[in-house]
Amino acid sequence: MKRWQKVIQDNYGTPSIELVSGKGSVVKDAQGNTYLDFLAGIATNVLGHAHPAVVTAVSKQVATLGHVSNFYAHPNVLELAERLQKMTGDKSARIFFCNSGAEANEAALKLSRKTGKFKVVATQESFHGRTMGALSLTGQPSKRNPFKPLIKGIKHVPFGNSAAMKRAITKKTAMVIVEPIMGEAGVIVPPSDYLQNLRNYCDATGALLVFDCVQTGMGRTGDWFGYEYSGIKPDVITLAKGLGGGLPLGAMIAMGPAATLFAAGDHGSTFGGNPIATASALAVIKTIEREKILPHVDAVGDFLLAELALIPGVTEARGAGLLIGLTLDKPLAKAVTKRCQELGALINAPSESFIRIAPALNVSMKQAQKFVAIFAQAVKEIIHV
Ligand SMILES: *Cc1c(COP(=O)(O)O)cnc(C)c1O
Protein backbone atom coordinates (compact mmCIF):
# COMPACT_ATOMS: atom_id res chain seq x y z
CA MET A 1 0.00 0.00 0.00
CA LYS A 2 2.98 2.25 0.62
CA ARG A 3 4.25 1.35 -2.86
CA TRP A 4 0.83 2.32 -4.33
CA GLN A 5 0.90 5.72 -2.68
CA LYS A 6 4.43 6.38 -3.92
CA VAL A 7 3.56 5.85 -7.58
CA ILE A 8 -0.21 5.92 -8.18
CA GLN A 9 -2.36 9.08 -8.24
CA ASP A 10 -4.95 9.40 -5.51
CA ASN A 11 -8.08 9.27 -7.72
CA TYR A 12 -9.08 5.77 -6.53
CA GLY A 13 -7.92 6.00 -2.94
CA THR A 14 -5.58 3.25 -1.76
CA PRO A 15 -6.82 -0.36 -2.07
CA SER A 16 -6.53 -2.61 0.99
CA ILE A 17 -5.60 -5.85 -0.79
CA GLU A 18 -3.52 -6.85 -3.79
CA LEU A 19 -4.97 -9.59 -6.02
CA VAL A 20 -2.55 -11.88 -7.79
CA SER A 21 -4.48 -14.78 -9.33
CA GLY A 22 -7.96 -16.11 -9.97
CA LYS A 23 -9.91 -19.09 -11.26
CA GLY A 24 -13.59 -18.80 -12.07
CA SER A 25 -15.28 -16.80 -9.30
CA VAL A 26 -12.43 -17.19 -6.79
CA VAL A 27 -9.49 -14.77 -6.52
CA LYS A 28 -6.37 -14.93 -4.39
CA ASP A 29 -4.47 -12.05 -2.79
CA ALA A 30 -0.73 -11.58 -2.27
CA GLN A 31 -1.00 -13.08 1.24
CA GLY A 32 -2.64 -16.25 -0.10
CA ASN A 33 -6.16 -15.43 1.14
CA THR A 34 -8.98 -16.41 -1.22
CA TYR A 35 -12.21 -14.51 -1.92
CA LEU A 36 -15.46 -15.18 -3.72
CA ASP A 37 -15.40 -12.51 -6.42
CA PHE A 38 -18.93 -11.08 -6.57
CA LEU A 39 -17.87 -7.90 -8.33
CA ALA A 40 -16.05 -9.61 -11.24
CA GLY A 41 -13.89 -6.63 -12.21
CA ILE A 42 -16.97 -4.36 -12.05
CA ALA A 43 -19.22 -6.62 -14.11
CA THR A 44 -16.57 -7.31 -16.74
CA ASN A 45 -15.33 -10.88 -16.19
CA VAL A 46 -18.47 -12.53 -17.46
CA LEU A 47 -16.85 -16.01 -17.49
CA GLY A 48 -14.85 -15.43 -14.32
CA HIS A 49 -11.06 -15.53 -14.18
CA ALA A 50 -8.77 -17.60 -16.39
CA HIS A 51 -11.61 -19.29 -18.29
CA PRO A 52 -9.99 -21.88 -20.62
CA ALA A 53 -11.89 -20.59 -23.69
CA VAL A 54 -10.61 -17.04 -23.13
CA VAL A 55 -7.09 -18.16 -22.22
CA THR A 56 -6.83 -20.26 -25.39
CA ALA A 57 -8.33 -17.64 -27.71
CA VAL A 58 -6.22 -14.78 -26.35
CA SER A 59 -2.96 -16.81 -26.21
CA LYS A 60 -3.45 -18.03 -29.77
CA GLN A 61 -4.20 -14.54 -31.03
CA VAL A 62 -1.29 -12.80 -29.30
CA ALA A 63 1.02 -15.45 -30.75
CA THR A 64 -0.40 -14.89 -34.26
CA LEU A 65 -1.05 -11.18 -34.75
CA GLY A 66 -1.35 -8.69 -31.91
CA HIS A 67 -2.45 -5.40 -33.35
CA VAL A 68 -2.99 -3.99 -36.82
CA SER A 69 -5.13 -0.81 -36.40
CA ASN A 70 -8.29 -0.11 -38.36
CA PHE A 71 -6.35 0.67 -41.53
CA TYR A 72 -6.74 -3.07 -42.09
CA ALA A 73 -9.54 -5.60 -41.64
CA HIS A 74 -9.13 -8.55 -39.30
CA PRO A 75 -11.22 -11.76 -39.16
CA ASN A 76 -12.03 -11.32 -35.43
CA VAL A 77 -13.40 -7.80 -35.89
CA LEU A 78 -15.60 -8.96 -38.75
CA GLU A 79 -16.87 -12.03 -36.93
CA LEU A 80 -17.59 -10.10 -33.73
CA ALA A 81 -19.40 -7.34 -35.63
CA GLU A 82 -21.50 -9.98 -37.42
CA ARG A 83 -22.36 -11.57 -34.07
CA LEU A 84 -23.35 -8.25 -32.51
CA GLN A 85 -25.42 -7.31 -35.55
CA LYS A 86 -27.26 -10.64 -35.25
CA MET A 87 -27.89 -10.05 -31.53
CA THR A 88 -29.57 -6.73 -32.32
CA GLY A 89 -31.89 -8.55 -34.75
CA ASP A 90 -31.31 -5.70 -37.21
CA LYS A 91 -29.33 -6.11 -40.43
CA SER A 92 -28.94 -2.34 -40.68
CA ALA A 93 -26.83 -2.33 -37.48
CA ARG A 94 -23.27 -1.06 -37.99
CA ILE A 95 -20.63 -1.30 -35.27
CA PHE A 96 -17.84 1.04 -34.16
CA PHE A 97 -15.31 -0.57 -31.81
CA CYS A 98 -13.44 1.25 -29.05
CA ASN A 99 -11.87 0.30 -25.72
CA SER A 100 -14.16 1.46 -22.93
CA GLY A 101 -17.62 2.56 -21.93
CA ALA A 102 -16.73 6.24 -21.88
CA GLU A 103 -15.40 5.97 -25.43
CA ALA A 104 -18.55 4.17 -26.59
CA ASN A 105 -20.68 7.01 -25.21
CA GLU A 106 -18.33 9.65 -26.64
CA ALA A 107 -18.83 7.99 -30.02
CA ALA A 108 -22.63 8.11 -29.56
CA LEU A 109 -22.45 11.79 -28.60
CA LYS A 110 -20.37 12.61 -31.69
CA LEU A 111 -22.72 10.53 -33.85
CA SER A 112 -25.67 12.58 -32.60
CA ARG A 113 -23.93 15.81 -33.69
CA LYS A 114 -24.05 14.48 -37.25
CA THR A 115 -27.84 14.92 -37.15
CA GLY A 116 -27.12 18.67 -37.31
CA LYS A 117 -28.55 19.16 -33.80
CA PHE A 118 -26.67 19.32 -30.50
CA LYS A 119 -29.15 19.16 -27.62
CA VAL A 120 -29.18 16.07 -25.44
CA VAL A 121 -31.49 14.77 -22.75
CA ALA A 122 -29.98 12.45 -20.12
CA THR A 123 -31.01 11.42 -16.60
CA GLN A 124 -30.07 12.56 -13.11
CA GLU A 125 -27.76 10.19 -11.21
CA SER A 126 -26.85 8.33 -14.43
CA PHE A 127 -23.30 7.18 -15.12
CA HIS A 128 -21.92 7.31 -18.66
CA GLY A 129 -18.17 7.61 -18.06
CA ARG A 130 -15.46 10.07 -17.00
CA THR A 131 -14.09 11.67 -20.16
CA MET A 132 -15.37 15.20 -20.78
CA GLY A 133 -18.13 14.24 -23.22
CA ALA A 134 -19.24 11.18 -21.26
CA LEU A 135 -18.99 13.16 -18.02
CA SER A 136 -21.24 15.82 -19.52
CA LEU A 137 -23.84 13.06 -20.09
CA THR A 138 -23.34 11.69 -16.56
CA GLY A 139 -25.96 12.98 -14.12
CA GLN A 140 -24.02 12.85 -10.83
CA PRO A 141 -23.10 16.31 -9.47
CA SER A 142 -20.24 14.96 -7.32
CA LYS A 143 -18.46 13.65 -10.41
CA ARG A 144 -19.33 16.67 -12.60
CA ASN A 145 -18.83 19.68 -10.37
CA PRO A 146 -15.02 19.68 -10.10
CA PHE A 147 -14.72 19.70 -13.91
CA LYS A 148 -17.11 22.42 -14.99
CA PRO A 149 -17.64 23.92 -17.49
CA LEU A 150 -18.84 20.78 -19.27
CA ILE A 151 -20.45 20.45 -22.71
CA LYS A 152 -23.45 22.75 -23.21
CA GLY A 153 -26.96 21.74 -24.24
CA ILE A 154 -27.31 18.64 -22.04
CA LYS A 155 -30.37 18.51 -19.79
CA HIS A 156 -30.75 16.00 -16.94
CA VAL A 157 -34.23 14.88 -15.88
CA PRO A 158 -35.24 12.45 -13.11
CA PHE A 159 -34.74 8.79 -14.13
CA GLY A 160 -37.87 6.72 -14.64
CA ASN A 161 -40.09 9.80 -14.97
CA SER A 162 -41.79 9.62 -18.39
CA ALA A 163 -43.57 12.98 -18.02
CA ALA A 164 -40.28 14.79 -17.34
CA MET A 165 -38.75 13.17 -20.42
CA LYS A 166 -41.74 14.10 -22.56
CA ARG A 167 -41.38 17.75 -21.53
CA ALA A 168 -37.61 17.78 -22.13
CA ILE A 169 -37.49 16.10 -25.56
CA THR A 170 -38.18 18.52 -28.42
CA LYS A 171 -37.60 18.72 -32.18
CA LYS A 172 -34.21 20.27 -31.32
CA THR A 173 -33.09 17.19 -29.36
CA ALA A 174 -30.24 15.34 -31.08
CA MET A 175 -30.25 12.39 -28.70
CA VAL A 176 -31.70 10.94 -25.53
CA ILE A 177 -29.41 8.67 -23.52
CA VAL A 178 -30.46 6.37 -20.66
CA GLU A 179 -29.25 3.24 -18.95
CA PRO A 180 -31.99 0.56 -19.23
CA ILE A 181 -31.23 -0.09 -15.53
CA MET A 182 -29.08 2.51 -13.76
CA GLY A 183 -25.99 0.65 -12.53
CA GLU A 184 -23.68 2.98 -10.57
CA ALA A 185 -26.65 4.88 -9.17
CA GLY A 186 -27.88 1.85 -7.23
CA VAL A 187 -29.22 -0.68 -9.75
CA ILE A 188 -32.40 1.32 -10.30
CA VAL A 189 -35.04 -0.39 -12.45
CA PRO A 190 -37.41 2.06 -14.23
CA PRO A 191 -41.20 1.60 -14.52
CA SER A 192 -42.06 -1.12 -17.07
CA ASP A 193 -43.38 1.30 -19.73
CA TYR A 194 -40.48 3.81 -19.46
CA LEU A 195 -38.33 2.62 -22.36
CA GLN A 196 -41.38 2.24 -24.60
CA ASN A 197 -42.40 5.82 -23.77
CA LEU A 198 -38.92 7.09 -24.62
CA ARG A 199 -39.17 5.31 -27.98
CA ASN A 200 -42.48 7.09 -28.67
CA TYR A 201 -41.13 10.55 -27.72
CA CYS A 202 -38.02 10.06 -29.86
CA ASP A 203 -40.09 8.86 -32.82
CA ALA A 204 -42.33 11.91 -32.51
CA THR A 205 -39.40 14.38 -32.49
CA GLY A 206 -36.70 12.64 -34.53
CA ALA A 207 -34.27 12.40 -31.58
CA LEU A 208 -31.87 9.44 -31.50
CA LEU A 209 -32.62 7.03 -28.66
CA VAL A 210 -29.38 5.76 -27.13
CA PHE A 211 -29.34 2.92 -24.59
CA ASP A 212 -26.15 2.80 -22.55
CA CYS A 213 -25.85 -0.96 -22.06
CA VAL A 214 -22.23 -0.74 -20.90
CA GLN A 215 -23.14 -2.37 -17.57
CA THR A 216 -26.40 -4.13 -18.50
CA GLY A 217 -25.18 -5.66 -21.76
CA MET A 218 -23.62 -8.99 -22.75
CA GLY A 219 -25.86 -11.25 -20.70
CA ARG A 220 -25.67 -9.43 -17.37
CA THR A 221 -29.48 -9.18 -17.06
CA GLY A 222 -30.17 -12.61 -18.57
CA ASP A 223 -30.61 -11.08 -22.06
CA TRP A 224 -27.84 -9.99 -24.42
CA PHE A 225 -28.88 -6.37 -23.94
CA GLY A 226 -30.49 -4.92 -20.82
CA TYR A 227 -33.39 -3.30 -22.71
CA GLU A 228 -34.76 -6.42 -24.41
CA TYR A 229 -37.56 -6.94 -21.90
CA SER A 230 -39.15 -3.70 -23.18
CA GLY A 231 -39.80 -5.10 -26.66
CA ILE A 232 -38.54 -1.91 -28.33
CA LYS A 233 -35.24 -1.08 -30.01
CA PRO A 234 -33.04 2.00 -29.61
CA ASP A 235 -31.21 3.72 -32.46
CA VAL A 236 -27.87 3.30 -30.71
CA ILE A 237 -26.52 0.76 -28.20
CA THR A 238 -23.29 1.34 -26.31
CA LEU A 239 -21.35 -1.58 -24.84
CA ALA A 240 -18.12 -2.20 -22.93
CA LYS A 241 -17.59 -3.85 -19.50
CA GLY A 242 -18.64 -7.48 -20.21
CA LEU A 243 -18.01 -7.29 -23.96
CA GLY A 244 -14.31 -8.20 -23.82
CA GLY A 245 -14.73 -10.72 -21.00
CA GLY A 246 -12.10 -8.85 -18.95
CA LEU A 247 -10.11 -7.36 -21.82
CA PRO A 248 -10.64 -3.70 -22.71
CA LEU A 249 -13.24 -3.49 -25.48
CA GLY A 250 -16.20 -1.21 -26.16
CA ALA A 251 -18.67 -0.79 -29.00
CA MET A 252 -21.15 1.75 -30.30
CA ILE A 253 -23.83 0.07 -32.40
CA ALA A 254 -26.05 2.27 -34.56
CA MET A 255 -29.17 1.01 -36.35
CA GLY A 256 -31.50 2.34 -39.05
CA PRO A 257 -30.71 5.85 -40.36
CA ALA A 258 -28.27 6.37 -37.43
CA ALA A 259 -26.06 3.60 -38.86
CA THR A 260 -24.94 5.82 -41.75
CA LEU A 261 -24.39 9.13 -39.94
CA PHE A 262 -20.63 8.68 -39.62
CA ALA A 263 -18.66 9.19 -42.82
CA ALA A 264 -15.03 8.26 -43.46
CA GLY A 265 -12.76 10.34 -41.25
CA ASP A 266 -15.45 11.33 -38.73
CA HIS A 267 -14.20 9.20 -35.84
CA GLY A 268 -11.62 6.61 -34.95
CA SER A 269 -9.62 4.66 -32.38
CA THR A 270 -6.12 3.21 -32.66
CA PHE A 271 -6.78 0.18 -30.48
CA GLY A 272 -10.56 -0.14 -31.03
CA GLY A 273 -11.47 -3.66 -32.16
CA ASN A 274 -7.98 -4.93 -31.40
CA PRO A 275 -7.54 -8.60 -32.55
CA ILE A 276 -6.75 -9.82 -29.01
CA ALA A 277 -9.66 -8.10 -27.26
CA THR A 278 -12.05 -9.25 -30.00
CA ALA A 279 -10.69 -12.81 -29.75
CA SER A 280 -11.66 -12.73 -26.09
CA ALA A 281 -15.11 -11.32 -26.88
CA LEU A 282 -15.78 -14.06 -29.44
CA ALA A 283 -14.68 -16.77 -26.99
CA VAL A 284 -17.01 -15.30 -24.36
CA ILE A 285 -20.05 -15.10 -26.66
CA LYS A 286 -19.55 -18.62 -28.02
CA THR A 287 -19.15 -20.03 -24.51
CA ILE A 288 -22.29 -18.27 -23.26
CA GLU A 289 -24.22 -19.77 -26.17
CA ARG A 290 -22.70 -23.26 -26.00
CA GLU A 291 -23.10 -23.60 -22.24
CA LYS A 292 -26.55 -21.93 -22.20
CA ILE A 293 -25.40 -19.42 -19.61
CA LEU A 294 -28.22 -16.86 -20.09
CA PRO A 295 -30.92 -19.09 -18.49
CA HIS A 296 -28.39 -19.83 -15.72
CA VAL A 297 -28.04 -16.06 -15.10
CA ASP A 298 -31.80 -15.85 -14.54
CA ALA A 299 -31.81 -18.86 -12.19
CA VAL A 300 -28.90 -17.74 -9.99
CA GLY A 301 -30.09 -14.12 -10.11
CA ASP A 302 -33.60 -15.10 -8.93
CA PHE A 303 -32.08 -17.16 -6.12
CA LEU A 304 -29.82 -14.32 -4.97
CA LEU A 305 -32.59 -11.69 -5.13
CA ALA A 306 -34.94 -13.86 -3.06
CA GLU A 307 -32.35 -14.93 -0.48
CA LEU A 308 -30.68 -11.53 -0.03
CA ALA A 309 -34.05 -9.81 0.44
CA LEU A 310 -34.71 -12.06 3.46
CA ILE A 311 -31.60 -10.98 5.37
CA PRO A 312 -32.50 -8.78 8.38
CA GLY A 313 -31.02 -5.33 7.74
CA VAL A 314 -31.57 -5.51 3.96
CA THR A 315 -34.50 -3.24 3.14
CA GLU A 316 -34.57 -3.84 -0.61
CA ALA A 317 -33.03 -6.22 -3.14
CA ARG A 318 -33.56 -5.25 -6.76
CA GLY A 319 -32.12 -5.73 -10.23
CA ALA A 320 -32.21 -8.13 -13.14
CA GLY A 321 -30.22 -11.28 -13.74
CA LEU A 322 -26.84 -10.97 -12.03
CA LEU A 323 -26.88 -7.21 -11.55
CA ILE A 324 -28.25 -6.71 -8.06
CA GLY A 325 -28.53 -3.66 -5.83
CA LEU A 326 -29.16 -3.91 -2.09
CA THR A 327 -30.32 -1.14 0.21
CA LEU A 328 -29.48 -1.48 3.90
CA ASP A 329 -31.51 -0.06 6.76
CA LYS A 330 -28.47 1.94 7.96
CA PRO A 331 -26.02 3.91 5.78
CA LEU A 332 -23.20 1.43 6.46
CA ALA A 333 -22.70 -0.05 3.00
CA LYS A 334 -18.94 0.59 3.04
CA ALA A 335 -18.47 -1.07 6.44
CA VAL A 336 -20.51 -4.09 5.32
CA THR A 337 -18.41 -4.30 2.14
CA LYS A 338 -15.19 -4.21 4.19
CA ARG A 339 -16.46 -6.92 6.56
CA CYS A 340 -17.48 -9.07 3.59
CA GLN A 341 -13.94 -8.78 2.27
CA GLU A 342 -12.53 -9.91 5.64
CA LEU A 343 -14.97 -12.84 5.60
CA GLY A 344 -13.94 -13.77 2.04
CA ALA A 345 -16.29 -12.11 -0.46
CA LEU A 346 -15.68 -9.11 -2.74
CA ILE A 347 -18.57 -6.72 -3.44
CA ASN A 348 -18.83 -2.97 -3.96
CA ALA A 349 -20.54 -0.03 -2.27
CA PRO A 350 -20.77 2.86 -4.77
CA SER A 351 -22.22 4.92 -1.90
CA GLU A 352 -23.04 4.47 1.79
CA SER A 353 -26.65 3.73 0.98
CA PHE A 354 -26.36 0.69 -1.28
CA ILE A 355 -24.33 -2.32 -2.29
CA ARG A 356 -23.88 -3.67 -5.80
CA ILE A 357 -23.15 -7.26 -6.64
CA ALA A 358 -22.29 -8.43 -10.13
CA PRO A 359 -20.61 -11.85 -10.13
CA ALA A 360 -19.41 -13.73 -13.21
CA LEU A 361 -22.34 -15.05 -15.25
CA ASN A 362 -21.14 -18.64 -14.80
CA VAL A 363 -20.96 -18.39 -10.99
CA SER A 364 -22.29 -21.64 -9.51
CA MET A 365 -25.40 -22.00 -7.38
CA LYS A 366 -23.15 -23.34 -4.62
CA GLN A 367 -20.99 -20.22 -4.74
CA ALA A 368 -24.14 -18.10 -4.64
CA GLN A 369 -25.27 -19.95 -1.49
CA LYS A 370 -21.86 -19.47 0.12
CA PHE A 371 -21.99 -15.78 -0.75
CA VAL A 372 -25.42 -15.33 0.84
CA ALA A 373 -24.10 -16.86 4.09
CA ILE A 374 -21.05 -14.54 4.13
CA PHE A 375 -23.14 -11.47 3.33
CA ALA A 376 -25.74 -12.30 5.99
CA GLN A 377 -22.95 -12.68 8.56
CA ALA A 378 -21.39 -9.32 7.58
CA VAL A 379 -24.74 -7.50 7.76
CA LYS A 380 -25.50 -9.12 11.11
CA GLU A 381 -22.17 -8.02 12.59
CA ILE A 382 -22.16 -4.49 11.19
CA ILE A 383 -25.81 -3.48 11.33
CA HIS A 384 -27.31 -5.59 14.11
CA VAL A 385 -24.39 -5.78 16.51
C1 LIG B 1 -18.90 1.68 -16.33
C2 LIG B 1 -19.88 2.42 -17.14
C3 LIG B 1 -19.48 3.37 -18.10
C4 LIG B 1 -18.04 3.78 -18.29
O1 LIG B 1 -17.24 2.73 -18.70
P1 LIG B 1 -15.62 2.90 -18.64
O2 LIG B 1 -15.15 1.65 -19.35
O3 LIG B 1 -15.24 2.96 -17.21
O4 LIG B 1 -15.29 4.13 -19.38
C5 LIG B 1 -20.46 3.96 -18.88
N1 LIG B 1 -21.75 3.66 -18.72
C6 LIG B 1 -22.18 2.75 -17.82
C7 LIG B 1 -23.63 2.44 -17.70
C8 LIG B 1 -21.26 2.11 -16.98
O5 LIG B 1 -21.67 1.25 -16.06
Tab-separated table of N, CA, C and O and ligand atoms in Angstrom, residues 42 99-105 126-131 134 138 179 181-184 212-216 238 240-241 249 356, ligand 1:
chain	number	residue	atom	x	y	z
A	42	ILE	N	-15.829	-5.261	-11.769
A	42	ILE	CA	-16.965	-4.364	-12.054
A	42	ILE	C	-17.732	-4.879	-13.275
A	42	ILE	O	-17.779	-4.255	-14.344
A	99	ASN	N	-12.518	1.063	-26.804
A	99	ASN	CA	-11.872	0.302	-25.724
A	99	ASN	C	-12.547	0.400	-24.367
A	99	ASN	O	-12.101	-0.225	-23.424
A	100	SER	N	-13.577	1.236	-24.256
A	100	SER	CA	-14.160	1.459	-22.931
A	100	SER	C	-15.578	1.991	-23.077
A	100	SER	O	-16.000	2.381	-24.173
A	101	GLY	N	-16.267	2.046	-21.930
A	101	GLY	CA	-17.623	2.563	-21.931
A	101	GLY	C	-17.683	4.051	-22.224
A	101	GLY	O	-18.549	4.522	-22.966
A	102	ALA	N	-16.757	4.793	-21.631
A	102	ALA	CA	-16.731	6.238	-21.883
A	102	ALA	C	-16.550	6.513	-23.372
A	102	ALA	O	-17.236	7.359	-23.953
A	103	GLU	N	-15.642	5.768	-23.991
A	103	GLU	CA	-15.404	5.973	-25.427
A	103	GLU	C	-16.622	5.598	-26.264
A	103	GLU	O	-16.878	6.226	-27.298
A	104	ALA	N	-17.340	4.566	-25.849
A	104	ALA	CA	-18.546	4.170	-26.594
A	104	ALA	C	-19.577	5.294	-26.530
A	104	ALA	O	-20.218	5.625	-27.537
A	105	ASN	N	-19.710	5.920	-25.350
A	105	ASN	CA	-20.683	7.010	-25.212
A	105	ASN	C	-20.194	8.292	-25.889
A	105	ASN	O	-21.011	9.055	-26.424
A	126	SER	N	-27.368	9.319	-13.479
A	126	SER	CA	-26.852	8.326	-14.434
A	126	SER	C	-25.323	8.316	-14.412
A	126	SER	O	-24.693	9.277	-13.958
A	127	PHE	N	-24.751	7.232	-14.931
A	127	PHE	CA	-23.297	7.180	-15.119
A	127	PHE	C	-22.996	6.763	-16.547
A	127	PHE	O	-23.433	5.707	-17.000
A	128	HIS	N	-22.257	7.619	-17.273
A	128	HIS	CA	-21.922	7.306	-18.662
A	128	HIS	C	-20.424	7.369	-18.917
A	128	HIS	O	-19.994	7.253	-20.057
A	129	GLY	N	-19.613	7.585	-17.870
A	129	GLY	CA	-18.171	7.608	-18.057
A	129	GLY	C	-17.555	8.910	-17.583
A	129	GLY	O	-18.249	9.836	-17.180
A	130	ARG	N	-16.216	8.992	-17.653
A	130	ARG	CA	-15.464	10.068	-17.002
A	130	ARG	C	-14.766	11.034	-17.946
A	130	ARG	O	-14.197	12.018	-17.487
A	131	THR	N	-14.708	10.720	-19.241
A	131	THR	CA	-14.088	11.670	-20.162
A	131	THR	C	-15.039	12.854	-20.317
A	131	THR	O	-16.213	12.772	-19.950
A	134	ALA	N	-18.473	12.149	-22.039
A	134	ALA	CA	-19.243	11.176	-21.261
A	134	ALA	C	-19.612	11.745	-19.890
A	134	ALA	O	-20.710	11.491	-19.374
A	138	THR	N	-23.162	12.249	-17.906
A	138	THR	CA	-23.339	11.688	-16.559
A	138	THR	C	-24.121	12.657	-15.680
A	138	THR	O	-23.856	13.858	-15.683
A	179	GLU	N	-29.595	4.616	-19.277
A	179	GLU	CA	-29.246	3.239	-18.954
A	179	GLU	C	-30.570	2.487	-18.773
A	179	GLU	O	-31.439	2.977	-18.047
A	181	ILE	N	-31.193	-0.029	-17.000
A	181	ILE	CA	-31.232	-0.089	-15.533
A	181	ILE	C	-30.032	0.732	-15.077
A	181	ILE	O	-28.919	0.495	-15.559
A	182	MET	N	-30.229	1.713	-14.198
A	182	MET	CA	-29.079	2.512	-13.764
A	182	MET	C	-28.183	1.661	-12.866
A	182	MET	O	-28.631	1.159	-11.830
A	183	GLY	N	-26.924	1.508	-13.267
A	183	GLY	CA	-25.989	0.654	-12.532
A	183	GLY	C	-25.347	1.346	-11.350
A	183	GLY	O	-25.685	1.063	-10.187
A	184	GLU	N	-24.443	2.292	-11.636
A	184	GLU	CA	-23.684	2.976	-10.573
A	184	GLU	C	-24.591	3.676	-9.570
A	184	GLU	O	-24.220	3.866	-8.417
A	212	ASP	N	-27.479	3.111	-23.075
A	212	ASP	CA	-26.153	2.804	-22.554
A	212	ASP	C	-26.229	1.444	-21.857
A	212	ASP	O	-26.678	1.340	-20.713
A	213	CYS	N	-25.820	0.409	-22.593
A	213	CYS	CA	-25.852	-0.964	-22.059
A	213	CYS	C	-24.460	-1.401	-21.626
A	213	CYS	O	-24.151	-2.598	-21.625
A	214	VAL	N	-23.605	-0.427	-21.292
A	214	VAL	CA	-22.232	-0.743	-20.902
A	214	VAL	C	-22.228	-1.724	-19.722
A	214	VAL	O	-21.482	-2.698	-19.713
A	215	GLN	N	-23.107	-1.479	-18.745
A	215	GLN	CA	-23.143	-2.366	-17.573
A	215	GLN	C	-24.188	-3.482	-17.728
A	215	GLN	O	-24.010	-4.583	-17.230
A	216	THR	N	-25.281	-3.187	-18.415
A	216	THR	CA	-26.400	-4.133	-18.496
A	216	THR	C	-26.338	-5.018	-19.735
A	216	THR	O	-27.242	-5.823	-19.952
A	238	THR	N	-24.716	1.302	-26.665
A	238	THR	CA	-23.293	1.343	-26.310
A	238	THR	C	-22.978	0.193	-25.370
A	238	THR	O	-23.768	-0.171	-24.500
A	240	ALA	N	-19.539	-2.054	-23.323
A	240	ALA	CA	-18.123	-2.204	-22.933
A	240	ALA	C	-18.108	-3.269	-21.834
A	240	ALA	O	-18.569	-4.372	-22.077
A	241	LYS	N	-17.655	-2.923	-20.638
A	241	LYS	CA	-17.590	-3.854	-19.497
A	241	LYS	C	-17.541	-5.338	-19.915
A	241	LYS	O	-16.475	-5.827	-20.209
A	249	LEU	N	-12.550	-3.542	-24.190
A	249	LEU	CA	-13.241	-3.492	-25.479
A	249	LEU	C	-14.580	-2.800	-25.288
A	249	LEU	O	-15.307	-3.101	-24.343
A	356	ARG	N	-23.645	-3.063	-4.484
A	356	ARG	CA	-23.875	-3.667	-5.803
A	356	ARG	C	-23.152	-5.003	-5.870
A	356	ARG	O	-21.986	-5.099	-5.471
B	1	LIG	C1	-18.898	1.679	-16.329
B	1	LIG	C2	-19.879	2.420	-17.144
B	1	LIG	C3	-19.481	3.368	-18.102
B	1	LIG	C4	-18.040	3.781	-18.287
B	1	LIG	O1	-17.237	2.730	-18.704
B	1	LIG	P1	-15.621	2.896	-18.644
B	1	LIG	O2	-15.149	1.650	-19.348
B	1	LIG	O3	-15.235	2.963	-17.211
B	1	LIG	O4	-15.291	4.128	-19.382
B	1	LIG	C5	-20.457	3.958	-18.876
B	1	LIG	N1	-21.753	3.656	-18.724
B	1	LIG	C6	-22.180	2.751	-17.816
B	1	LIG	C7	-23.632	2.441	-17.701
B	1	LIG	C8	-21.260	2.112	-16.982
B	1	LIG	O5	-21.671	1.248	-16.056
